[in-house]
Amino acid sequence: MFRREVRVFFLLYPAFRRFQKDRKSAKSESGKDWDYRRERNGKKAVQLFIELGPAFIKLGQILSARPDLLPKEYISSFEKLQDSVPPSPFEEVRPTLEENLGKLDEIFDNFDREAISGASLGQVYRATYKGKDVAVKVNRPDAEFIVKRDIVLLDRILRFARGRIENFLYLSINNVLRDFRKRIIEEMNYEKEASNSKRIARNISGREKIIVPRVYDELSSKQVLVMDYISGTKITDVRKLKEKNIDIQKLAYDLDISFIRMLLRDDIFHADPHPGNISVTDSGEIILYDFGMVGDLDDNTRYYLLSLYDGLTRGDIDQIVDSLIGVKALSPAANRGVIKKSVELGMAGMSGKRAEDSEIRELLEIANDVVFEFPFRLPTSLVLYMRMSSLLEGICLSLDPEFKFVKVLRKLFMEEGLLKELYEKQISMFMEDSIRSIEAGVAILPLLRRKLESEEEKPQSSQRGNLNYTIFGGILMLIGVYEYGQLKIIGTFILIMGFLISVYGILKRA
């Protein structure tokens, strides 16, 4: 343990120092062009994570969706980090298999000893069970020990760094490690993965052209997962897909639509759609594998995500900022004026493109740059969503270089009434906020009235009543000024109402 700790520390320390310098320079050069020195350092960091093993590979995948922490050049490198390693010899995993299943020759008609795929935490074998082809996924024998050991090492290194790095960076890394610890332990629990796959299969049943392999509950456990084996062509093997006469443009559209619906309609979404986890049948149906990494969005986050998409595609700066605050990607206390200028700079850099003609990556990079410049703790669900979006777009563009994520999104918005739902929600929130603002003004009114009356008693009760109109209108105008800084439409409405009421009071007193 001590030797491992020393090795990890001395390998990580120089990389972390480079990262600190790159992060600082990226912040000071916000909005400038791509920096190839930072890109080179990002690639070095990825190679280091691969060298350090499974826990670091998984951590790197999570970091690839953290624009609040990493410069964009690092993000680009970490996005390419895939979890694919040579499988361990069969005899090393056989004890785990037989401990959970019993004698393999008694359970299966046939069990192929050669693994068909290998990853850092587990590997997959092909077998025949009661005449049916199945895939048997098993934890590597040392995976849990290695992961838990390295999590302890990372915690120790972070404690050592406390006080030596800026407080925000320390807290952010600590939050990343806390979320990572929970997620990687869940990924090693195949009972959780089985539950995830069944939930997704239930949600998309009869709706999508997607196949989710069936789980064999009687054979599955925490360390072993048995599912239907369904063969297919890797989704990025364009040449082979064309040979099978599959419409790859339609395939890209079907894949994208299915994942967007999963994200915006369901209570769970597949968060790891890299090419190794998606295949295509000869008839063009999509097969999903590996349900260890999933996410979910609450109604509030889903609403603001819709609003963000709508704002980005229409170029509405205020709505973009409101939405980034709403999804908790930005702090409500951040300087709104400076944030708006940053978003405007990003939108201006799109070289005259209409937003709907842009890739989602271009639009998300605008949001990512803002989040990096004005960091706030990103919710885990949002981190997973960002990872999913980036991976998904990469696949769709490999199938169809002319693919436009935003056009597909807007079409879905219109066809399934998502924009209507968004606007209805905006009106509802607008009315609720207006009522709250008016109630706040009414609550303050008696206090101001008593103050004014104590200074100067007015003999005419009618004048006193008219004064109330003027005071109330003034209060609404003050509230409107405040609300305008938070949400433009509400502030404008309250300002107008306040002005009209004040004018009415003044005219009655005249």
PDB file of C-alpha atoms in Angstrom, residues 53-55 57-58 82-88 115-125 137-140 143:
ATOM      1  CA  GLY A  53      -5.425   1.661 -13.554  1.00  0.00           C
ATOM      2  CA  PRO A  54      -9.199   1.110 -13.355  1.00  0.00           C
ATOM      3  CA  ALA A  55     -10.143   3.624 -10.660  1.00  0.00           C
ATOM      4  CA  ILE A  57      -9.806   5.416 -15.861  1.00  0.00           C
ATOM      5  CA  LYS A  58     -13.296   5.703 -14.381  1.00  0.00           C
ATOM      6  CA  GLN A  82     -12.470   4.584 -23.150  1.00  0.00           C
ATOM      7  CA  ASP A  83     -12.519   1.730 -20.703  1.00  0.00           C
ATOM      8  CA  SER A  84     -11.096  -1.155 -22.737  1.00  0.00           C
ATOM      9  CA  VAL A  85      -8.322  -3.374 -21.380  1.00  0.00           C
ATOM     10  CA  PRO A  86      -7.222  -6.951 -22.143  1.00  0.00           C
ATOM     11  CA  PRO A  87      -9.274  -9.513 -20.169  1.00  0.00           C
ATOM     12  CA  SER A  88      -7.740 -11.511 -17.333  1.00  0.00           C
ATOM     13  CA  ALA A 115     -13.714 -13.464 -23.122  1.00  0.00           C
ATOM     14  CA  ILE A 116     -15.483 -11.474 -25.844  1.00  0.00           C
ATOM     15  CA  SER A 117     -14.665  -8.124 -24.187  1.00  0.00           C
ATOM     16  CA  GLY A 118     -12.680  -6.761 -21.285  1.00  0.00           C
ATOM     17  CA  ALA A 119     -12.885  -3.606 -19.191  1.00  0.00           C
ATOM     18  CA  SER A 120     -11.149  -2.332 -16.076  1.00  0.00           C
ATOM     19  CA  LEU A 121     -13.824  -3.605 -13.680  1.00  0.00           C
ATOM     20  CA  GLY A 122     -15.174  -6.685 -15.452  1.00  0.00           C
ATOM     21  CA  GLN A 123     -15.180  -8.887 -18.524  1.00  0.00           C
ATOM     22  CA  VAL A 124     -17.789 -10.679 -20.630  1.00  0.00           C
ATOM     23  CA  TYR A 125     -18.059 -14.299 -21.811  1.00  0.00           C
ATOM     24  CA  LYS A 137     -20.473 -10.489 -17.229  1.00  0.00           C
ATOM     25  CA  VAL A 138     -18.235 -11.028 -14.209  1.00  0.00           C
ATOM     26  CA  ASN A 139     -16.238  -8.741 -11.931  1.00  0.00           C
ATOM     27  CA  ARG A 140     -12.484  -9.031 -12.196  1.00  0.00           C
ATOM     28  CA  ALA A 143     -11.330  -5.034  -9.109  1.00  0.00           C
TER      29      ALA A 143
END
